[in-house]
CSV table of C-alpha atoms and ligand atoms in Angstrom, one decimal:
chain,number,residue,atom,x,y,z
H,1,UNK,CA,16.6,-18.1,11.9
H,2,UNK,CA,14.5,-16.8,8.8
H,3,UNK,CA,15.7,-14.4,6.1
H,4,UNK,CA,14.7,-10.5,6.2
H,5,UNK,CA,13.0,-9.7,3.1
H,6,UNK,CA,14.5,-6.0,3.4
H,7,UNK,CA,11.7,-3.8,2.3
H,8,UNK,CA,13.9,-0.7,2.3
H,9,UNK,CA,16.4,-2.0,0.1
H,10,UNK,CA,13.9,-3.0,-2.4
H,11,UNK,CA,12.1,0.3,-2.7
H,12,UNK,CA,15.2,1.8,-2.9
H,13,UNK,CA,15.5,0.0,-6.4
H,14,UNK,CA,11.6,0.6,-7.0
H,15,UNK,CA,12.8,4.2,-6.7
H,16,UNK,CA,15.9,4.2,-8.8
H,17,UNK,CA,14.1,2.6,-11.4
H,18,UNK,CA,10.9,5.4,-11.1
H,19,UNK,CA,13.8,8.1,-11.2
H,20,UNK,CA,14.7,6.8,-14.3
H,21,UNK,CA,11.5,7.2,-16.4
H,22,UNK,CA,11.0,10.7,-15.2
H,23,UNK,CA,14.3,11.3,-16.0
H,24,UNK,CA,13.5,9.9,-19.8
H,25,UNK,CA,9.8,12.2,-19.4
H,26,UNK,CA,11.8,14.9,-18.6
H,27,UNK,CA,14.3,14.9,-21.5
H,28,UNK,CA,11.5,14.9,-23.6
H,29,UNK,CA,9.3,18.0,-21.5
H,30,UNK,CA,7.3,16.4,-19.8
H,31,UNK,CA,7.4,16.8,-16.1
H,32,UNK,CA,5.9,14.6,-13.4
H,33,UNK,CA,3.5,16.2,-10.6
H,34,UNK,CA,1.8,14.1,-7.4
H,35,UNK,CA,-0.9,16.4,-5.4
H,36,UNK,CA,-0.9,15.0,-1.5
H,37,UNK,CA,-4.2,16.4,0.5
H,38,UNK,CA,-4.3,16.3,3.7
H,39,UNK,CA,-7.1,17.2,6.0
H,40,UNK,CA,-6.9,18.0,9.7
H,41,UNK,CA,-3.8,17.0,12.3
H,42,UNK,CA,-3.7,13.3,12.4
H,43,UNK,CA,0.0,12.8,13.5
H,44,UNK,CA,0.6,9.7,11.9
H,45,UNK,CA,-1.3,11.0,8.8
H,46,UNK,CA,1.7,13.8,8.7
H,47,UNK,CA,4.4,11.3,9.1
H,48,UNK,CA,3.1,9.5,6.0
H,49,UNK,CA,2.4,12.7,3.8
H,50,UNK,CA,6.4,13.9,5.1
H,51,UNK,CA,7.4,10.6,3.7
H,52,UNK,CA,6.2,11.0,0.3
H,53,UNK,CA,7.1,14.3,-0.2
H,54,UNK,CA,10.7,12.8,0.7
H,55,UNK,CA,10.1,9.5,-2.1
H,56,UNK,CA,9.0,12.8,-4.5
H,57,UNK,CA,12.0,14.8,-4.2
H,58,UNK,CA,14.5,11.5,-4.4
H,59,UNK,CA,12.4,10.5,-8.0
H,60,UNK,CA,12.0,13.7,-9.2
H,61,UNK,CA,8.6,13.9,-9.0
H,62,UNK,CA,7.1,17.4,-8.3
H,63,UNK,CA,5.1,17.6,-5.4
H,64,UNK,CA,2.2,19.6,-4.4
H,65,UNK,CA,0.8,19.7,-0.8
H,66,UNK,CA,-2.4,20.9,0.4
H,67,UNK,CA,-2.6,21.0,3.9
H,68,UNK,CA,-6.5,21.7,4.7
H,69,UNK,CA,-7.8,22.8,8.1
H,70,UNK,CA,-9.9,19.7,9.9
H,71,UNK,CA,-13.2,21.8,9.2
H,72,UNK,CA,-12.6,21.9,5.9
H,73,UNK,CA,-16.4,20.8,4.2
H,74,UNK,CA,-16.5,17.4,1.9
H,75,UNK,CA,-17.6,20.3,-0.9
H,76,UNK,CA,-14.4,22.4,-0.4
H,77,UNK,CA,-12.6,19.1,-0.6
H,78,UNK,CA,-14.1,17.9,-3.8
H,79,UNK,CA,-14.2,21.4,-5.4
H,80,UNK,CA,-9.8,21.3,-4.5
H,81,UNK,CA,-10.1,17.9,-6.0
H,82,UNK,CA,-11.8,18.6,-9.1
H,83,UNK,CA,-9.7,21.5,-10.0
H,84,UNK,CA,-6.7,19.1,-9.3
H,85,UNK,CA,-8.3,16.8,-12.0
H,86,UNK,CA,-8.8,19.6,-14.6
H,87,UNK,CA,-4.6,20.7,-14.0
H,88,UNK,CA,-2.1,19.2,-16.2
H,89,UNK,CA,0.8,19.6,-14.1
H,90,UNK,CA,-1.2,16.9,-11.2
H,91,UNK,CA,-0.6,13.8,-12.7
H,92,UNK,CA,-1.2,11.8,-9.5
H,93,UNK,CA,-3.9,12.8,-7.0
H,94,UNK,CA,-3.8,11.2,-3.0
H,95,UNK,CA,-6.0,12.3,-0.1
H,96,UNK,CA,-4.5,10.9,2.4
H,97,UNK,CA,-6.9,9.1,4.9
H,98,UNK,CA,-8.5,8.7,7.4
H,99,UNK,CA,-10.7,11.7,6.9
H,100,UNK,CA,-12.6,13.8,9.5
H,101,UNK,CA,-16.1,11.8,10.9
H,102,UNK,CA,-17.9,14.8,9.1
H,103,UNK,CA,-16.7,13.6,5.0
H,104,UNK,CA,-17.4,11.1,3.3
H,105,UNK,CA,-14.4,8.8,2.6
H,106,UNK,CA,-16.0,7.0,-0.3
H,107,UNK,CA,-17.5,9.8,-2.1
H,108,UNK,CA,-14.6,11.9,-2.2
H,109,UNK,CA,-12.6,8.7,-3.4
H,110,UNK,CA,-14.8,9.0,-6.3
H,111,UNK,CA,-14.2,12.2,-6.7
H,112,UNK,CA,-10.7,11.8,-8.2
H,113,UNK,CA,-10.3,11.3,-11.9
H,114,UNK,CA,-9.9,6.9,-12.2
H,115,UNK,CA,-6.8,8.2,-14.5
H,116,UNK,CA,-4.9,10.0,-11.5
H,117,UNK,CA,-6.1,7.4,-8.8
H,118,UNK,CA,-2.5,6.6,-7.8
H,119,UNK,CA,-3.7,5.3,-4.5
H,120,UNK,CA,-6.1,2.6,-6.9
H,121,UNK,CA,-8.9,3.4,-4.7
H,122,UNK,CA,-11.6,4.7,-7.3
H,123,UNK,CA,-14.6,1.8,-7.8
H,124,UNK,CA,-13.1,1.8,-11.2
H,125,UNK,CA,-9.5,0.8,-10.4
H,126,UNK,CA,-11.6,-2.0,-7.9
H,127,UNK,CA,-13.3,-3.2,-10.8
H,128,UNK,CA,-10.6,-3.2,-13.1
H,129,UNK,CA,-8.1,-4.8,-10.7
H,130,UNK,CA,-11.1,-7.6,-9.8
H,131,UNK,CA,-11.2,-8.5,-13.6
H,132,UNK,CA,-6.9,-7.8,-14.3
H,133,UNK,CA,-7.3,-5.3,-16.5
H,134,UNK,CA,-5.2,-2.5,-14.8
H,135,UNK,CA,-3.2,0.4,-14.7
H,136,UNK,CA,-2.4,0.8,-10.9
H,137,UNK,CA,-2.4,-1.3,-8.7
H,138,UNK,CA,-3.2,-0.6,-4.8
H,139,UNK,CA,0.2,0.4,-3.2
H,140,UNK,CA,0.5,-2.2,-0.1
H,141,UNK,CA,-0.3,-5.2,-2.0
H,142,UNK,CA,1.5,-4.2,-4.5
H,143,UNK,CA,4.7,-3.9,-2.6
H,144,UNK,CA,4.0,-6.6,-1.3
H,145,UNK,CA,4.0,-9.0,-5.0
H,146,UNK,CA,7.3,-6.9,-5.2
H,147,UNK,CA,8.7,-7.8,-2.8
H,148,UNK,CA,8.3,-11.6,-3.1
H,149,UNK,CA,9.3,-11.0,-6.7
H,150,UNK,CA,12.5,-9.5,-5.9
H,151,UNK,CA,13.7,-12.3,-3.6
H,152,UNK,CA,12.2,-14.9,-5.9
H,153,UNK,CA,9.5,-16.4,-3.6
H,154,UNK,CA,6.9,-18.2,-5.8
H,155,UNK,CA,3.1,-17.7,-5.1
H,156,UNK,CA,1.3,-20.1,-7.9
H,157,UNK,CA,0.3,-23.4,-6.4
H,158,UNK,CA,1.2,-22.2,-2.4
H,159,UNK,CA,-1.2,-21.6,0.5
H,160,UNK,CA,-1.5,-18.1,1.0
H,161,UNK,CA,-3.5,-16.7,4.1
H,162,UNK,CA,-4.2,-13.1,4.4
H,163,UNK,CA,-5.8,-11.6,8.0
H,164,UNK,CA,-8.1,-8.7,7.3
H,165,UNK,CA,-10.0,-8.0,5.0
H,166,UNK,CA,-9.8,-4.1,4.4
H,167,UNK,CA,-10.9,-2.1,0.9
H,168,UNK,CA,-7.0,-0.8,1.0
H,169,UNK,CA,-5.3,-3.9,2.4
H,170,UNK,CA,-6.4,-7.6,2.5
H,171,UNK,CA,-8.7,-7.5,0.0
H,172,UNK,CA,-6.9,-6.3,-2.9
H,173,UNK,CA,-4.0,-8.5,-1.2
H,174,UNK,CA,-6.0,-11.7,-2.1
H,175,UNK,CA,-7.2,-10.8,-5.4
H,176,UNK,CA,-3.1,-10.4,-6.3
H,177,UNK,CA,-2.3,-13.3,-4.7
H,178,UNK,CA,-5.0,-15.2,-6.8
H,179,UNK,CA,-4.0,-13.2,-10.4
H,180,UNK,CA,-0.3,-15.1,-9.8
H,181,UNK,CA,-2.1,-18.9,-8.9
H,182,UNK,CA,-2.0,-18.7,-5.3
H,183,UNK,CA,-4.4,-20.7,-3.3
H,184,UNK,CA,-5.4,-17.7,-1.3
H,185,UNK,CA,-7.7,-17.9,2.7
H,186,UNK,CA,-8.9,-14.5,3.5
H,187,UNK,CA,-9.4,-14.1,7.3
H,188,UNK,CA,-11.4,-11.5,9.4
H,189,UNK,CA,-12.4,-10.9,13.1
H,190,UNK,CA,-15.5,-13.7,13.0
H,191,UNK,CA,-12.5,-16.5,11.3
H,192,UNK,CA,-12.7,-19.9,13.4
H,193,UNK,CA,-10.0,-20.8,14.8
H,194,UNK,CA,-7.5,-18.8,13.1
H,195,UNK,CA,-4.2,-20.7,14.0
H,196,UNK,CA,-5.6,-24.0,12.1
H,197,UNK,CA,-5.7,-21.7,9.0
H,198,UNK,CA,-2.7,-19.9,9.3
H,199,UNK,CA,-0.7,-22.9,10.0
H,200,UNK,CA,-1.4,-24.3,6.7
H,201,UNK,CA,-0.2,-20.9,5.2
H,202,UNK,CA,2.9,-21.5,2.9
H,203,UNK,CA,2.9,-17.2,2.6
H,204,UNK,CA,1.1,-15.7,5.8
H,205,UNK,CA,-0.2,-12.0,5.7
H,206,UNK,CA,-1.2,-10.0,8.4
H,207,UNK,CA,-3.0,-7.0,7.8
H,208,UNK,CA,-4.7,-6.8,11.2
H,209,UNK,CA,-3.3,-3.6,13.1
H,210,UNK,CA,-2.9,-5.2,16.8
H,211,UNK,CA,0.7,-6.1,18.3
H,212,UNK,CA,2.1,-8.6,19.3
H,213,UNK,CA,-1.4,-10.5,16.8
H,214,UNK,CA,0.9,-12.7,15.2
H,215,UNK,CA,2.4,-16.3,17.5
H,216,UNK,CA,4.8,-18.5,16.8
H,217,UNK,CA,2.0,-21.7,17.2
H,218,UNK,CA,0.0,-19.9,14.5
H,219,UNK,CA,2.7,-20.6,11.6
H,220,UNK,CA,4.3,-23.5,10.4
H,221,UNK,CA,7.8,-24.6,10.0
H,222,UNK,CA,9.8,-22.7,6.6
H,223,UNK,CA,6.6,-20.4,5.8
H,224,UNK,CA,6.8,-16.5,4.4
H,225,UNK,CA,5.7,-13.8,7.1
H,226,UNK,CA,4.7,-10.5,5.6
H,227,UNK,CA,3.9,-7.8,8.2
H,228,UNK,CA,2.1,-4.8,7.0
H,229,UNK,CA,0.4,-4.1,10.7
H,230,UNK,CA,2.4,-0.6,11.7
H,231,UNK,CA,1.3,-0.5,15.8
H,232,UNK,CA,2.8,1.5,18.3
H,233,UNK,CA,3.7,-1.1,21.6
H,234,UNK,CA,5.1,1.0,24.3
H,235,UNK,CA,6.1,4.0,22.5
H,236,UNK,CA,8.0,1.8,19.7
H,237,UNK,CA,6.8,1.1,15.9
H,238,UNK,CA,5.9,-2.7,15.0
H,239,UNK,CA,4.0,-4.9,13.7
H,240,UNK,CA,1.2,-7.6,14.4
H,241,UNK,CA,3.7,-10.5,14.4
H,242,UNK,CA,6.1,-11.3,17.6
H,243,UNK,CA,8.9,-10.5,15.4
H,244,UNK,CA,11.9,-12.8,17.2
H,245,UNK,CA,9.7,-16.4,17.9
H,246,UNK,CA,7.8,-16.0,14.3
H,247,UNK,CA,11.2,-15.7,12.7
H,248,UNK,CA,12.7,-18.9,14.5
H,249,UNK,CA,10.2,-21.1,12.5
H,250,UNK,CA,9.8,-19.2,9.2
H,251,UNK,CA,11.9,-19.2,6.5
H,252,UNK,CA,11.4,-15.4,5.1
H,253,UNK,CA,9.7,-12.3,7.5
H,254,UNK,CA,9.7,-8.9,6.9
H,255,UNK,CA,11.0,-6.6,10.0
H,256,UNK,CA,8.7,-3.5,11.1
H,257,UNK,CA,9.6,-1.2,10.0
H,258,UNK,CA,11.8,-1.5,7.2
H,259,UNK,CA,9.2,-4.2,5.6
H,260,UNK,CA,6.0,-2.9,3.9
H,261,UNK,CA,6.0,0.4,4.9
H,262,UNK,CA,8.7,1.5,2.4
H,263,UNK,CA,7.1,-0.3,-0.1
H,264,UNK,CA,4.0,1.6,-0.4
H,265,UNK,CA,5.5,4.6,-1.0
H,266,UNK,CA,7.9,3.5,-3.7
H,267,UNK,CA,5.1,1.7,-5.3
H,268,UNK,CA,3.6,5.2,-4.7
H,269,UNK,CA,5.7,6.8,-7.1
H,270,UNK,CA,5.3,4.3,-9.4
H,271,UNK,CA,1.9,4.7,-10.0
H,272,UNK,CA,2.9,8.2,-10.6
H,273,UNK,CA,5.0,7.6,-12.8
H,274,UNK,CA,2.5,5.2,-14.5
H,275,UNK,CA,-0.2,7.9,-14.5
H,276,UNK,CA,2.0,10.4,-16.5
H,277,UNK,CA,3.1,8.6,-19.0
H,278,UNK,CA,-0.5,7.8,-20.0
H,279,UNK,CA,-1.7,10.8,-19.5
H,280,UNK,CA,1.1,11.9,-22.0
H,281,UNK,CA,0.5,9.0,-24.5
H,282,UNK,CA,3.2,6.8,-23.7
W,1,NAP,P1,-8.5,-2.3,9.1
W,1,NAP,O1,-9.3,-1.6,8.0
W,1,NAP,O2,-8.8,-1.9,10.5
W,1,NAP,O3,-8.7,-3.9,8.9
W,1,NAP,C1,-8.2,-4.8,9.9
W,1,NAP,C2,-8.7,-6.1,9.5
W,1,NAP,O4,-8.3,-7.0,10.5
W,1,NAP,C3,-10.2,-6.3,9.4
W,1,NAP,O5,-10.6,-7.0,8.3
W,1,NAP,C4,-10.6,-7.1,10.7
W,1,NAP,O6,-11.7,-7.9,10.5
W,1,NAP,C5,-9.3,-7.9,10.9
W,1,NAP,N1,-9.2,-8.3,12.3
W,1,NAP,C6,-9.4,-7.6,13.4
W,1,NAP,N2,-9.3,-8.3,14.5
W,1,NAP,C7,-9.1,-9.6,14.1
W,1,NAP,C8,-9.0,-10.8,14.7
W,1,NAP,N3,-9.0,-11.0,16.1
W,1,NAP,N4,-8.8,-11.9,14.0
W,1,NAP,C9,-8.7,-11.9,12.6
W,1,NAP,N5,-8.9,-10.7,11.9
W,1,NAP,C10,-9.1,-9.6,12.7
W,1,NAP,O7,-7.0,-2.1,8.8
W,1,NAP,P2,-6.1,-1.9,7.5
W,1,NAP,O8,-6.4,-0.5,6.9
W,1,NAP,O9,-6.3,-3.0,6.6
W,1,NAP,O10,-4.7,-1.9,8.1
W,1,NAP,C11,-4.2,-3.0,8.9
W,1,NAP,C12,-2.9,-2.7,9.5
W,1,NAP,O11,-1.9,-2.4,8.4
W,1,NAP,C13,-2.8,-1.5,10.3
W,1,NAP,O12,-1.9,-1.6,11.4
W,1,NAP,C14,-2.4,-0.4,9.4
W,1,NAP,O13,-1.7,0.7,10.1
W,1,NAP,C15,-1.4,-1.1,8.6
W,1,NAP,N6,-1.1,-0.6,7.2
W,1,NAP,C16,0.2,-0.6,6.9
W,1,NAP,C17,0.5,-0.1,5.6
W,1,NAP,C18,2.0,-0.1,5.3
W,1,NAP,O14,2.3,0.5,4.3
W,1,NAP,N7,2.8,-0.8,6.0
W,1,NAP,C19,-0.5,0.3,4.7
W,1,NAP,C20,-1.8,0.2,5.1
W,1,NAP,C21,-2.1,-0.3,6.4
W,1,NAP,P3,-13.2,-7.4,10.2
W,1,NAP,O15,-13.2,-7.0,8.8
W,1,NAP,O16,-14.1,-8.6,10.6
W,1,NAP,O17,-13.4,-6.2,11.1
């Protein structure tokens, strides 16, 4: 039986640690402020904007919330964004997505300022993350390199495998995975048979979003499982691997929840953090 690679436990020291600095910002007057938009009623979009207002108030990051009606126009959203950019007291800007059909997800990404991009989404933080020149990085991958830190797992010279391919997920996965010397496979729905590839993987990612994606013939023996697929299978949160057979063979696996998902929020924070203390010359 594998090892849990407890998300929550590391975030929670993500967290302390973030408290810390806006503690030391603080002393000196500065205070730390994270605006949160979100559009429309998507439940599990409200979930996730409930939980980051929680990660806020336990770092002492201030908070602001801007819950917009779902016919709210991409204009009204940009013109909210680009006072948000112009306000001292925002240090962090996230819209959370998905959007409505009716705006443009990409354009009011680009919207918000590169310097309070805590999400890491802005073409400029791409760029700058493609080349390793960066001041955020994007939250779920990062978590993810933070987690493997914290329970020592090496990445240089191993076979990493990441399913999906995503702007927000798999993609900015591999390019971290490369910056620390992994040998990194990116898969996608038209990948040849997958389990040949994934059975070679020495760290396995899955970043798909089906349940139940993830078999134990598609790993090998002693490999890391990281699960950042959050499904609903009858009524229940998981992920895309068969938690119990994929943790018979593999050495490490994060659990669903209480992997990833804690992570990206914490990591969250820290970009906010991050973003202050740049935006106030430190
Ligand atoms: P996405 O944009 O839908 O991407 C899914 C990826 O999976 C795509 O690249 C797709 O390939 C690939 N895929 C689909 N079917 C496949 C198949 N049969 N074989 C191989 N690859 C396949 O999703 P996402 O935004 O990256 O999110 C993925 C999952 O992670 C979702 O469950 C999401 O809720 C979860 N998530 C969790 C966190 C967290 O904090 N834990 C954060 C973000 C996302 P194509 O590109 O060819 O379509």
């Amino acid at each position: 039986m594998s090892k849990i690679l407890d998300g929550k436990a590391v975030s929670e020291s993500v967290k302390e640690q973030v408290a810390l600095g806006v503690n030391e910002l603080k002393k000196a007057g500065i205070s730390v402020g994270l605006a949160v938009i979100l559009v429309g009623n998507n439940p599990a979009s409200k979930i996730y904007v409930a939980n980051k207002k929680k990660a806020c108030e336990a770092t002492g990051i201030k908070s602001f919330e801007y819950i917009l009606d779902e016919n709210t126009t991409q204009d009204e959203l940009i013109s909210l964004i680009n006072t948000l950019n112009a306000e001292k007291s925002v240090n962090g800007i996230l819209c959370q997505l998905p959007l409505p059909p009716h705006i443009n997800e990409q354009a009011v990404i680009e919207a918000i300022s590169p310097d309070k991009d805590v999400d890491a989404f802005h073409i400029s933080n791409v760029g700058r993350i493609m080349v390793g020149n960066f001041d955020f990085l994007p939250c779920t991958p990062a978590g993810i390199i933070e987690i493997l830190d914290y329970y020592n797992i090496k990445i240089e010279g191993k076979n990493c495998v990441v399913i999906g391919r995503s702007n927000i997920v798999g993609k900015p996965m591999a390019m971290l995975l490369m910056h620390r010397n992994g040998t990194v496979t990116v898969c996608h729905s038209k990948t040849k048979n997958l389990a040949d590839i994934t059975k070679n993987a020495d760290i396995l990612i899955s970043s798909v979003g089906k349940a139940n994606f993830v078999t134990a013939d598609m790993v090998k023996e002693g490999c890391v499982v990281i699960d950042v697929g959050m499904n609903r299978s009858e009524g229940k949160l998981c992920g895309d691997v068969c938690f119990e057979e994929v943790a018979a063979k593999a050495e490490y696996i994060t659990p669903v929840p209480g992997g990833v998902g804690p992570m990206t929020i914490a990591i969250l924070m820290k970009n906010t953090l991050t973003a202050a203390k740049k935006q106030n010359g430190r």
